[in-house]
PDB file of C-alpha atoms and ligand atoms in Angstrom:
ATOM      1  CA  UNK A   1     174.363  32.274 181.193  1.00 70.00           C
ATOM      2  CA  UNK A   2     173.350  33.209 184.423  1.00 79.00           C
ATOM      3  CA  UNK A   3     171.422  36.756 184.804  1.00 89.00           C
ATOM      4  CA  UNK A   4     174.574  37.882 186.836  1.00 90.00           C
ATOM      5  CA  UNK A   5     177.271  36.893 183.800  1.00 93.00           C
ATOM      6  CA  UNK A   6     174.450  38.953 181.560  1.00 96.00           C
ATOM      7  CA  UNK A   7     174.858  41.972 183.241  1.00 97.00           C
ATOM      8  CA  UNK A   8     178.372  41.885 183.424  1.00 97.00           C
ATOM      9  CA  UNK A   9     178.755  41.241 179.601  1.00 97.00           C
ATOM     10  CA  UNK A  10     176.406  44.123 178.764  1.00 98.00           C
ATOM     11  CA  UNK A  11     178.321  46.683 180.974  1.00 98.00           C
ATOM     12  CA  UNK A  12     181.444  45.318 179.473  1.00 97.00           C
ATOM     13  CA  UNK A  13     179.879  45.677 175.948  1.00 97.00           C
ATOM     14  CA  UNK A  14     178.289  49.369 177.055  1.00 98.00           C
ATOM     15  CA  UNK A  15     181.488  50.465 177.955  1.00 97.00           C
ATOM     16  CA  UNK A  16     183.386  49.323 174.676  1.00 98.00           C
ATOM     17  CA  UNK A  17     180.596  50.830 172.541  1.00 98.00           C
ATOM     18  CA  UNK A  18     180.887  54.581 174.893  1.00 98.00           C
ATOM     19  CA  UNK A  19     184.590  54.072 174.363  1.00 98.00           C
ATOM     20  CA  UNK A  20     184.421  53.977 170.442  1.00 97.00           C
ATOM     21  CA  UNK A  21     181.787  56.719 170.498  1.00 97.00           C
ATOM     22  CA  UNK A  22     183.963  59.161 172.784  1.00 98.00           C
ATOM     23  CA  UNK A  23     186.679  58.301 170.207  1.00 98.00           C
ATOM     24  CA  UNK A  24     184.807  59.241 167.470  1.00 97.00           C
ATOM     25  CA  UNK A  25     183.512  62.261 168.709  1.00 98.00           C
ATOM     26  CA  UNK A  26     187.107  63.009 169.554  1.00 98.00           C
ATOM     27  CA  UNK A  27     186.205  63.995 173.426  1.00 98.00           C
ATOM     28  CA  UNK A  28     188.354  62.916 176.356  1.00 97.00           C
ATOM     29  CA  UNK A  29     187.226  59.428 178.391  1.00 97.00           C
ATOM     30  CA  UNK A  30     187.818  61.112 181.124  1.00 96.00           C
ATOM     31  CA  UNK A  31     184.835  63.643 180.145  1.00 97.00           C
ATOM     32  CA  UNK A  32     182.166  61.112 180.457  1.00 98.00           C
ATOM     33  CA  UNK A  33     180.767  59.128 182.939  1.00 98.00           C
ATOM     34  CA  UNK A  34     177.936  56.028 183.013  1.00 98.00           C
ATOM     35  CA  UNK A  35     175.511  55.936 185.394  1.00 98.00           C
ATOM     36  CA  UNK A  36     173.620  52.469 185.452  1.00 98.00           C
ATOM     37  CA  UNK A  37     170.202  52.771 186.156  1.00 98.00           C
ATOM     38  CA  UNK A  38     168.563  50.376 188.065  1.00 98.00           C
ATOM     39  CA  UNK A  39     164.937  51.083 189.070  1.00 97.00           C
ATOM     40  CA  UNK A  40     162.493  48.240 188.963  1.00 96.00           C
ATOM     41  CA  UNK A  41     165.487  46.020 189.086  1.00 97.00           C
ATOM     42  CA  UNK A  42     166.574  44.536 192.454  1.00 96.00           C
ATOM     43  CA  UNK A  43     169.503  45.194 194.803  1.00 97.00           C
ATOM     44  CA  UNK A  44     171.279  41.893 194.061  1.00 97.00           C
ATOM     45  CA  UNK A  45     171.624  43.052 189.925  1.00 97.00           C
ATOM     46  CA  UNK A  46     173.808  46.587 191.355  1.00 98.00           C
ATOM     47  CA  UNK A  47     176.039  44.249 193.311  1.00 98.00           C
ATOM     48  CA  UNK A  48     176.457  42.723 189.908  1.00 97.00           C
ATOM     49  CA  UNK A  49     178.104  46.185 188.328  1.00 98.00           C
ATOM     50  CA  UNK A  50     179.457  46.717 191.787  1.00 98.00           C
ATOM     51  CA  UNK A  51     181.580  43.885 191.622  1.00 97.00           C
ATOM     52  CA  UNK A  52     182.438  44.416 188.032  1.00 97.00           C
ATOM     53  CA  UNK A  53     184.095  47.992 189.366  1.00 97.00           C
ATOM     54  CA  UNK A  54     181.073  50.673 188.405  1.00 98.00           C
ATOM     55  CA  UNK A  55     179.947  52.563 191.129  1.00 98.00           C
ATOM     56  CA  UNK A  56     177.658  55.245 189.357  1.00 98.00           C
ATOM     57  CA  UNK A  57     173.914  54.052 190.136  1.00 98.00           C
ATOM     58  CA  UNK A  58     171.122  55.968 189.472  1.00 98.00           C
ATOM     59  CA  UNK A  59     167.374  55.946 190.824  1.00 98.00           C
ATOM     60  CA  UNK A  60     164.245  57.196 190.028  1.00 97.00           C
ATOM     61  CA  UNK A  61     161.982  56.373 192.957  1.00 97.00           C
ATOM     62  CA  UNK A  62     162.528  57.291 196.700  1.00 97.00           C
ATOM     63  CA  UNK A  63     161.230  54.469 198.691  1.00 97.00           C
ATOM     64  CA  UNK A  64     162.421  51.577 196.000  1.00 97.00           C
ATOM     65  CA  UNK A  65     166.003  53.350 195.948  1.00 98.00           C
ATOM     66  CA  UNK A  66     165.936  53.903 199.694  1.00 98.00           C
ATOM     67  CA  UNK A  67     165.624  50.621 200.254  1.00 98.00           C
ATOM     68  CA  UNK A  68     168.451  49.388 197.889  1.00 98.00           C
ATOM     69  CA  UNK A  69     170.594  51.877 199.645  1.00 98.00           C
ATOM     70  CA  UNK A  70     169.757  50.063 203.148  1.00 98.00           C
ATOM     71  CA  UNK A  71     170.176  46.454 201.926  1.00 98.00           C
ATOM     72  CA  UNK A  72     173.787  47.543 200.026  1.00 98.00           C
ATOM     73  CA  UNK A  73     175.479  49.780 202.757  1.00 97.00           C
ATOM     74  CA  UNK A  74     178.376  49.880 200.336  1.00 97.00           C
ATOM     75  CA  UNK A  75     180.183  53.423 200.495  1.00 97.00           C
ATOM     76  CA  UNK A  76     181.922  53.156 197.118  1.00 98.00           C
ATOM     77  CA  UNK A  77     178.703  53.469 195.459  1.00 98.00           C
ATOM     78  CA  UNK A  78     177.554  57.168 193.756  1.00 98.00           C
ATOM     79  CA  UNK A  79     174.297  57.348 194.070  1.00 98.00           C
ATOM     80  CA  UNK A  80     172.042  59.676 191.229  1.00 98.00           C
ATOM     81  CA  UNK A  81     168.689  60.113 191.730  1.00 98.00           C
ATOM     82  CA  UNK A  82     167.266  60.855 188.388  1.00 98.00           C
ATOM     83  CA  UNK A  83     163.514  60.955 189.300  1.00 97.00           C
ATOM     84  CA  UNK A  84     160.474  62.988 190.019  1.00 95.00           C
ATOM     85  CA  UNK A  85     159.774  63.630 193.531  1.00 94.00           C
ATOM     86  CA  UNK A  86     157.301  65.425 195.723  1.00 95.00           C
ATOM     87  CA  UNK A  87     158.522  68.579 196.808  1.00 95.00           C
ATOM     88  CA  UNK A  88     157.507  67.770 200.542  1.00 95.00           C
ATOM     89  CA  UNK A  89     159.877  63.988 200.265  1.00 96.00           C
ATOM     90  CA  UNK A  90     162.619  66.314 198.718  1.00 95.00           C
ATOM     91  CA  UNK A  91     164.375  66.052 202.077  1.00 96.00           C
ATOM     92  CA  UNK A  92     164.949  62.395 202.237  1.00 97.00           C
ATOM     93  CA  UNK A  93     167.119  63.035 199.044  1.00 98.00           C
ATOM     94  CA  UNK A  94     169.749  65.108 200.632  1.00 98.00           C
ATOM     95  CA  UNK A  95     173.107  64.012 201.905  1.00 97.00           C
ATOM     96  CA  UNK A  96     172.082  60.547 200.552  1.00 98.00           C
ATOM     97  CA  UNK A  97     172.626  61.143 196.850  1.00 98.00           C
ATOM     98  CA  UNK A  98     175.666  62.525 195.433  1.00 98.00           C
ATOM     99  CA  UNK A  99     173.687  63.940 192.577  1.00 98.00           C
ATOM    100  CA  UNK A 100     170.266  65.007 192.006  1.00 98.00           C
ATOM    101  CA  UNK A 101     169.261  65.541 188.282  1.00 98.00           C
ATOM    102  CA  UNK A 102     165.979  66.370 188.651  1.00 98.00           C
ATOM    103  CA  UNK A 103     165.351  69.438 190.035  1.00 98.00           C
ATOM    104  CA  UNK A 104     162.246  71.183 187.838  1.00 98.00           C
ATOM    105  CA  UNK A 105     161.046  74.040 190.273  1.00 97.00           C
ATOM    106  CA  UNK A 106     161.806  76.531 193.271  1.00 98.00           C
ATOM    107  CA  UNK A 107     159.724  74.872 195.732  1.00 98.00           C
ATOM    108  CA  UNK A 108     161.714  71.835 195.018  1.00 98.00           C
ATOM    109  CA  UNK A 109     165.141  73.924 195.523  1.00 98.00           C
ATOM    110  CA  UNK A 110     163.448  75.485 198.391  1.00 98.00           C
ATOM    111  CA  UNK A 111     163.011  72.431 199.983  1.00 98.00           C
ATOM    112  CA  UNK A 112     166.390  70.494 198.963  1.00 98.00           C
ATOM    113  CA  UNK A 113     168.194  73.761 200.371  1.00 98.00           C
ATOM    114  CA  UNK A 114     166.538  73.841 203.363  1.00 98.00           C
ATOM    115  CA  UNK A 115     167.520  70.618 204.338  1.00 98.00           C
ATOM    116  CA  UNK A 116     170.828  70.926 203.144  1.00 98.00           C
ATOM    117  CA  UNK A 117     171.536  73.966 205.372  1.00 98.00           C
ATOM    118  CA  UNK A 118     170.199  71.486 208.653  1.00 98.00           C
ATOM    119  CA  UNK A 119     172.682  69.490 207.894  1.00 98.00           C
ATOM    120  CA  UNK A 120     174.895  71.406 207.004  1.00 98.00           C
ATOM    121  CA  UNK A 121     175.955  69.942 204.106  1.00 98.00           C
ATOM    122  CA  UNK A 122     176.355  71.036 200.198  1.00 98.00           C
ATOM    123  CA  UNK A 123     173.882  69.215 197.558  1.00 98.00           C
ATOM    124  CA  UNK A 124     175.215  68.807 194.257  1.00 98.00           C
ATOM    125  CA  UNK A 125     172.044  69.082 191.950  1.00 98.00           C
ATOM    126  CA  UNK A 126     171.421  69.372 188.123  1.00 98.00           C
ATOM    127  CA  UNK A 127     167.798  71.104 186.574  1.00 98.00           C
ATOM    128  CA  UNK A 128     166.067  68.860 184.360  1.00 98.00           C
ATOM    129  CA  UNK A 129     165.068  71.087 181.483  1.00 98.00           C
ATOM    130  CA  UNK A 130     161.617  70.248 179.311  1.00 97.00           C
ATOM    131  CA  UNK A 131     163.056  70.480 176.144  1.00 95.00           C
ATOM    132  CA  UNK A 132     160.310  67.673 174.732  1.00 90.00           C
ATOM    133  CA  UNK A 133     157.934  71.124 175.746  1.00 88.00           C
ATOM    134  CA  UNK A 134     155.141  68.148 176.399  1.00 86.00           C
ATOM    135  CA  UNK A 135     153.629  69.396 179.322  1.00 81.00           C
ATOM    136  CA  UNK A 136     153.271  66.095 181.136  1.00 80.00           C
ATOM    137  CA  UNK A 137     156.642  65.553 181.065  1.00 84.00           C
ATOM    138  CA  UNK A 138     159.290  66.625 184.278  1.00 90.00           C
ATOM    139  CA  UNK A 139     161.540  69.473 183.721  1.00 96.00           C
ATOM    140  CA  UNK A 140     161.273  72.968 184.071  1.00 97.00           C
ATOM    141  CA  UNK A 141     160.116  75.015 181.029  1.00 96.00           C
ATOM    142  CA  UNK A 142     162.582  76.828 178.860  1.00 95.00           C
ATOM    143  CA  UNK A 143     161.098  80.294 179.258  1.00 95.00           C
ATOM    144  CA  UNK A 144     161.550  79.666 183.272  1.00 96.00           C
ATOM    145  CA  UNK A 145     165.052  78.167 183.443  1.00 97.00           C
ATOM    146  CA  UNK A 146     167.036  81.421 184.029  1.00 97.00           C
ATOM    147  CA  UNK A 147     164.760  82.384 186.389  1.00 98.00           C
ATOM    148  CA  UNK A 148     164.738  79.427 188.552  1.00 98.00           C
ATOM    149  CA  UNK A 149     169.040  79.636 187.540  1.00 98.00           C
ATOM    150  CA  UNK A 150     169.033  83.004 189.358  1.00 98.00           C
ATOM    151  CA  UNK A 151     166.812  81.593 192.231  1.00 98.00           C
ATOM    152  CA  UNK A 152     169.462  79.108 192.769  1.00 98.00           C
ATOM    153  CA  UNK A 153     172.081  81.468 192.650  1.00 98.00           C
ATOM    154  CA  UNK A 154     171.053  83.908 194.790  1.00 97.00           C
ATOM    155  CA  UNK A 155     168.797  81.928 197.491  1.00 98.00           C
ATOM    156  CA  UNK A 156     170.543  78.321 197.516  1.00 98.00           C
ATOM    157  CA  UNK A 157     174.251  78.489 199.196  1.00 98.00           C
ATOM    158  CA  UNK A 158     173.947  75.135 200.075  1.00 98.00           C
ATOM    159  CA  UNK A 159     172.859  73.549 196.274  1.00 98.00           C
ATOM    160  CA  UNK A 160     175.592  73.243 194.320  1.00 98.00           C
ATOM    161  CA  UNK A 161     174.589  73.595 190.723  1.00 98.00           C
ATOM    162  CA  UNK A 162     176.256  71.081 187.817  1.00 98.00           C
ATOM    163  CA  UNK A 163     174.576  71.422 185.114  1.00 98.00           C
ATOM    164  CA  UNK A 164     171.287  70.851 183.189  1.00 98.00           C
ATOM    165  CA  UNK A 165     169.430  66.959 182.334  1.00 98.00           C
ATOM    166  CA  UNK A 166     167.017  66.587 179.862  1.00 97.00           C
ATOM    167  CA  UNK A 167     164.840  63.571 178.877  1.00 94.00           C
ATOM    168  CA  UNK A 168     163.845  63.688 175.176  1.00 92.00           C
ATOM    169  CA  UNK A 169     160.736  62.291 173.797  1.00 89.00           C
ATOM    170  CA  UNK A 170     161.363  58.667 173.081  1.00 85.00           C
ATOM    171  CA  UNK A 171     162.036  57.690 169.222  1.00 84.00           C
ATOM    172  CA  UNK A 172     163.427  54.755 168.213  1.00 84.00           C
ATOM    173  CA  UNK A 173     165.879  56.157 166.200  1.00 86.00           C
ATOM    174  CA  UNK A 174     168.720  57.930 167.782  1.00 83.00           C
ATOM    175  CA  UNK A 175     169.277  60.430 165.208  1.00 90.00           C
ATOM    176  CA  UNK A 176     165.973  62.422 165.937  1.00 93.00           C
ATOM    177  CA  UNK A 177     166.831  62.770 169.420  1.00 95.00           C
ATOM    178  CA  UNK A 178     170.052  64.800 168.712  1.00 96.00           C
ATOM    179  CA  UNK A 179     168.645  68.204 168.199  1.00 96.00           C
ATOM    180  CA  UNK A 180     166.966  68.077 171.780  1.00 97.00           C
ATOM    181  CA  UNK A 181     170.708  66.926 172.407  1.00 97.00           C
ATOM    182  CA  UNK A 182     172.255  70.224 171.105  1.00 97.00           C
ATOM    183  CA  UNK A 183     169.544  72.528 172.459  1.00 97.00           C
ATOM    184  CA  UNK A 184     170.596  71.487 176.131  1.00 98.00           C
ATOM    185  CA  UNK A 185     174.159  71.996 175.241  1.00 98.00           C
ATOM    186  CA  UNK A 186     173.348  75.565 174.143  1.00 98.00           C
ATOM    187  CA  UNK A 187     171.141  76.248 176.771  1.00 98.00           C
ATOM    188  CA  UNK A 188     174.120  75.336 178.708  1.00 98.00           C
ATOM    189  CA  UNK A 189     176.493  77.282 177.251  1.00 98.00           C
ATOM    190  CA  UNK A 190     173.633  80.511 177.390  1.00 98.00           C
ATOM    191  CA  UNK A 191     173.655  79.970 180.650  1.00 98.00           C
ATOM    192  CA  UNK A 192     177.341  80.055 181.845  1.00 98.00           C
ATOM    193  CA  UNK A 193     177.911  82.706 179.648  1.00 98.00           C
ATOM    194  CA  UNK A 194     175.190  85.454 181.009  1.00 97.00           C
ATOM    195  CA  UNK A 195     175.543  84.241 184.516  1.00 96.00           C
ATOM    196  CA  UNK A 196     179.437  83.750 184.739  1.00 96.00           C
ATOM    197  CA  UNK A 197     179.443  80.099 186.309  1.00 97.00           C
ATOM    198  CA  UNK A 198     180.713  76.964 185.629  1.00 97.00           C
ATOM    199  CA  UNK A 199     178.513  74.207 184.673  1.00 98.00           C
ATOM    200  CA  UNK A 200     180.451  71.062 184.234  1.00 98.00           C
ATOM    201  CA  UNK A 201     177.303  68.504 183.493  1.00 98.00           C
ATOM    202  CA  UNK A 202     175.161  67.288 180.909  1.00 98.00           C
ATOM    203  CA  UNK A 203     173.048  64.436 181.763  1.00 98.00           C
ATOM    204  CA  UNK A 204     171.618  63.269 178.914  1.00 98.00           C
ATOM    205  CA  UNK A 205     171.538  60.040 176.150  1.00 96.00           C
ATOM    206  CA  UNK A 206     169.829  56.661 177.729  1.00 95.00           C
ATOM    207  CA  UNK A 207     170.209  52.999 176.019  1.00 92.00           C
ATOM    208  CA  UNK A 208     169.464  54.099 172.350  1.00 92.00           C
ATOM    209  CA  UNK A 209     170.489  57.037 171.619  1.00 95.00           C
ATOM    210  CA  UNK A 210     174.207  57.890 173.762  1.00 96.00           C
ATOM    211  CA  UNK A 211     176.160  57.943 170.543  1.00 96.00           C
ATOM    212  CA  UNK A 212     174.273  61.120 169.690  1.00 96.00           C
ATOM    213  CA  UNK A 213     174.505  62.136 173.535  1.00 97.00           C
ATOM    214  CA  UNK A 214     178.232  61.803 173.354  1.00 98.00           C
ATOM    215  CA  UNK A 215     178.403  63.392 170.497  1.00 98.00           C
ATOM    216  CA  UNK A 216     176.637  66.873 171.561  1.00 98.00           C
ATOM    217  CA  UNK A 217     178.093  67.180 174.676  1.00 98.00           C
ATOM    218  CA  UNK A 218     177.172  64.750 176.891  1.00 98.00           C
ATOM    219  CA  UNK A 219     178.933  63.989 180.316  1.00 98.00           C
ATOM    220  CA  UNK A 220     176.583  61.551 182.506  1.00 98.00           C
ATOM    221  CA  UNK A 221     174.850  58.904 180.372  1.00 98.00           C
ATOM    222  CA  UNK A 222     172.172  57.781 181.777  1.00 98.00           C
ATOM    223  CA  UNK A 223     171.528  54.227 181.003  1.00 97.00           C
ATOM    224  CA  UNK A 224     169.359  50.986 182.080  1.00 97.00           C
ATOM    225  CA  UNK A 225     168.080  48.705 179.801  1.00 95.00           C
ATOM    226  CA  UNK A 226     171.542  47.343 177.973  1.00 96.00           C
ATOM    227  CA  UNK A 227     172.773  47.144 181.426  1.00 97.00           C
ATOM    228  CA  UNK A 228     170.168  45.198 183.571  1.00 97.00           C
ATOM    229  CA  UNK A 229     168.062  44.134 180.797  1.00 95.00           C
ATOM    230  CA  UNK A 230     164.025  45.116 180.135  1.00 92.00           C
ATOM    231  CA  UNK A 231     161.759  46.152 183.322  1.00 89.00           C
ATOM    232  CA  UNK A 232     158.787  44.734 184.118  1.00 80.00           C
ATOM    233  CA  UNK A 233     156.425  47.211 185.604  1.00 73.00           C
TER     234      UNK A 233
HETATM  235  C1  PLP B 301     164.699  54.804 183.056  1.00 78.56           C
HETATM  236  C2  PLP B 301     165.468  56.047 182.829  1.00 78.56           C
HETATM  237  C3  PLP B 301     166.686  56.025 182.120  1.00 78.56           C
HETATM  238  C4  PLP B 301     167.272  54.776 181.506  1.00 78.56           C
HETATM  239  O1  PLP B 301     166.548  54.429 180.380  1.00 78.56           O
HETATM  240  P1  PLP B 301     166.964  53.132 179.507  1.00 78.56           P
HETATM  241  O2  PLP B 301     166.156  53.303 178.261  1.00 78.56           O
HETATM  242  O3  PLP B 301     166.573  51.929 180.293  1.00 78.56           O
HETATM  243  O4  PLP B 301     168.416  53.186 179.253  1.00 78.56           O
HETATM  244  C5  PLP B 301     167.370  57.218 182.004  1.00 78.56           C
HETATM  245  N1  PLP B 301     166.912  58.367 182.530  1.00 78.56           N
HETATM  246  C6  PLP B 301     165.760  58.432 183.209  1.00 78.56           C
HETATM  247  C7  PLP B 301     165.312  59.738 183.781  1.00 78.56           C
HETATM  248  C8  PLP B 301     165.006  57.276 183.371  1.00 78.56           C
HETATM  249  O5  PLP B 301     163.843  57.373 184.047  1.00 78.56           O
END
């Protein structure tokens, strides 16, 4: 089979398998959305899922997904950018992705809403929480979150705020992943219950472990591998 027909088949599979896990978790379809992510795979394998009618992509580097974005030009595409970033690149993120997931810190809001308020446009952006608590790992610490919530809130008119993404520490069983699952959801729930908004988003469950995602709460999956295959880095 050629790699195109691959990809294909997996999303077709993917979707099938997110469709009996929605069912049994009794949510609505309509609740949860796939975002194929393609880093480290090129341009021609989105055009694949493209074709095949998905149009959620997601990113984690600047200059590689930058340069996707130039070679596709295709305006049904929904771009996510799910990666770390420099707070001095932040502005090359806004008004060319539809969602940001990653924002960890206030200098990074600072800068996103800065640039949003040139252009006078709105950025829709989720906070990656560190719910792993390694401290390597992205995502603002869960002791800071309100306080960079309230930052938003008050400072950022031009972010739009979503929701909360987390990135678990990798198992290879899905079941140990789920409690890191749950905390987000709660956080969540904390969260538009002390500040009175509206978080619609959970970004969270990757290629082994979106059952559990789905299960606690999930509404952006956030997946690569099954899709596109391994990476080579
Ligand atoms: C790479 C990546 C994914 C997708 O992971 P897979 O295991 O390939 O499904 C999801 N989220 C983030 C933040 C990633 O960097």
């Amino acid at each position: 089979m050629s790699n195109a027909n691959q990809i294909v088949q997996n999303l077709e599979s993917l979707r099938a398998q997110i469709r009996e896990a929605t069912q049994a978790a009794n949510r609505d379809p309509d609740e949860i959305n796939l975002v194929a992510v393609s880093k480290l795979h090129p341009a021609e394998s989105i055009s694949c899922v493209v074709e095949a009618g998905h149009f959620d992509i997601g990113e984690n580097y600047l200059q590689e997904a930058s340069e996707k974005q130039n070679i596709l030009q295709d305006p049904r595409i929904v771009w996510h950018f799910i990666g770390q970033v420099q707070s001095k690149k932040a502005k090359f993120l806004v008004g060319r992705f539809h969602l940001i997931h990653s924002v960890d810190r206030i200098k990074l809001a600072d800068a996103l809403e800065s640039r949003a308020k040139e252009k006078n446009l709105v950025q829709p952006i989720l906070l990656q929480v560190n719910v792993s608590r390694e401290p390597q790992k992205g995502g603002i610490h869960l002791n800071d979150l309100k306080s960079l919530v309230e930052h938003i809130i008050e400072h950022c008119t031009n972010l739009d705020l979503q929701g909360l993404m987390c990135m678990p520490p990798f198992f290879d069983q899905g079941e140990k992943v789920r409690p890191y699952f749950s905390e987000l959801r709660e956080l969540k729930n904390q969260i538009q219950k002390e500040m009175q908004i509206n978080l619609p988003h959970l970004s969270m469950g990757m290629s082994g472990d979106f059952y559990q995602a789905i299960q606690e709460g999930a509404t952006l999956l956030r997946i690569g591998t099954s899709i596109f295959g391994a990476r080579e880095y």
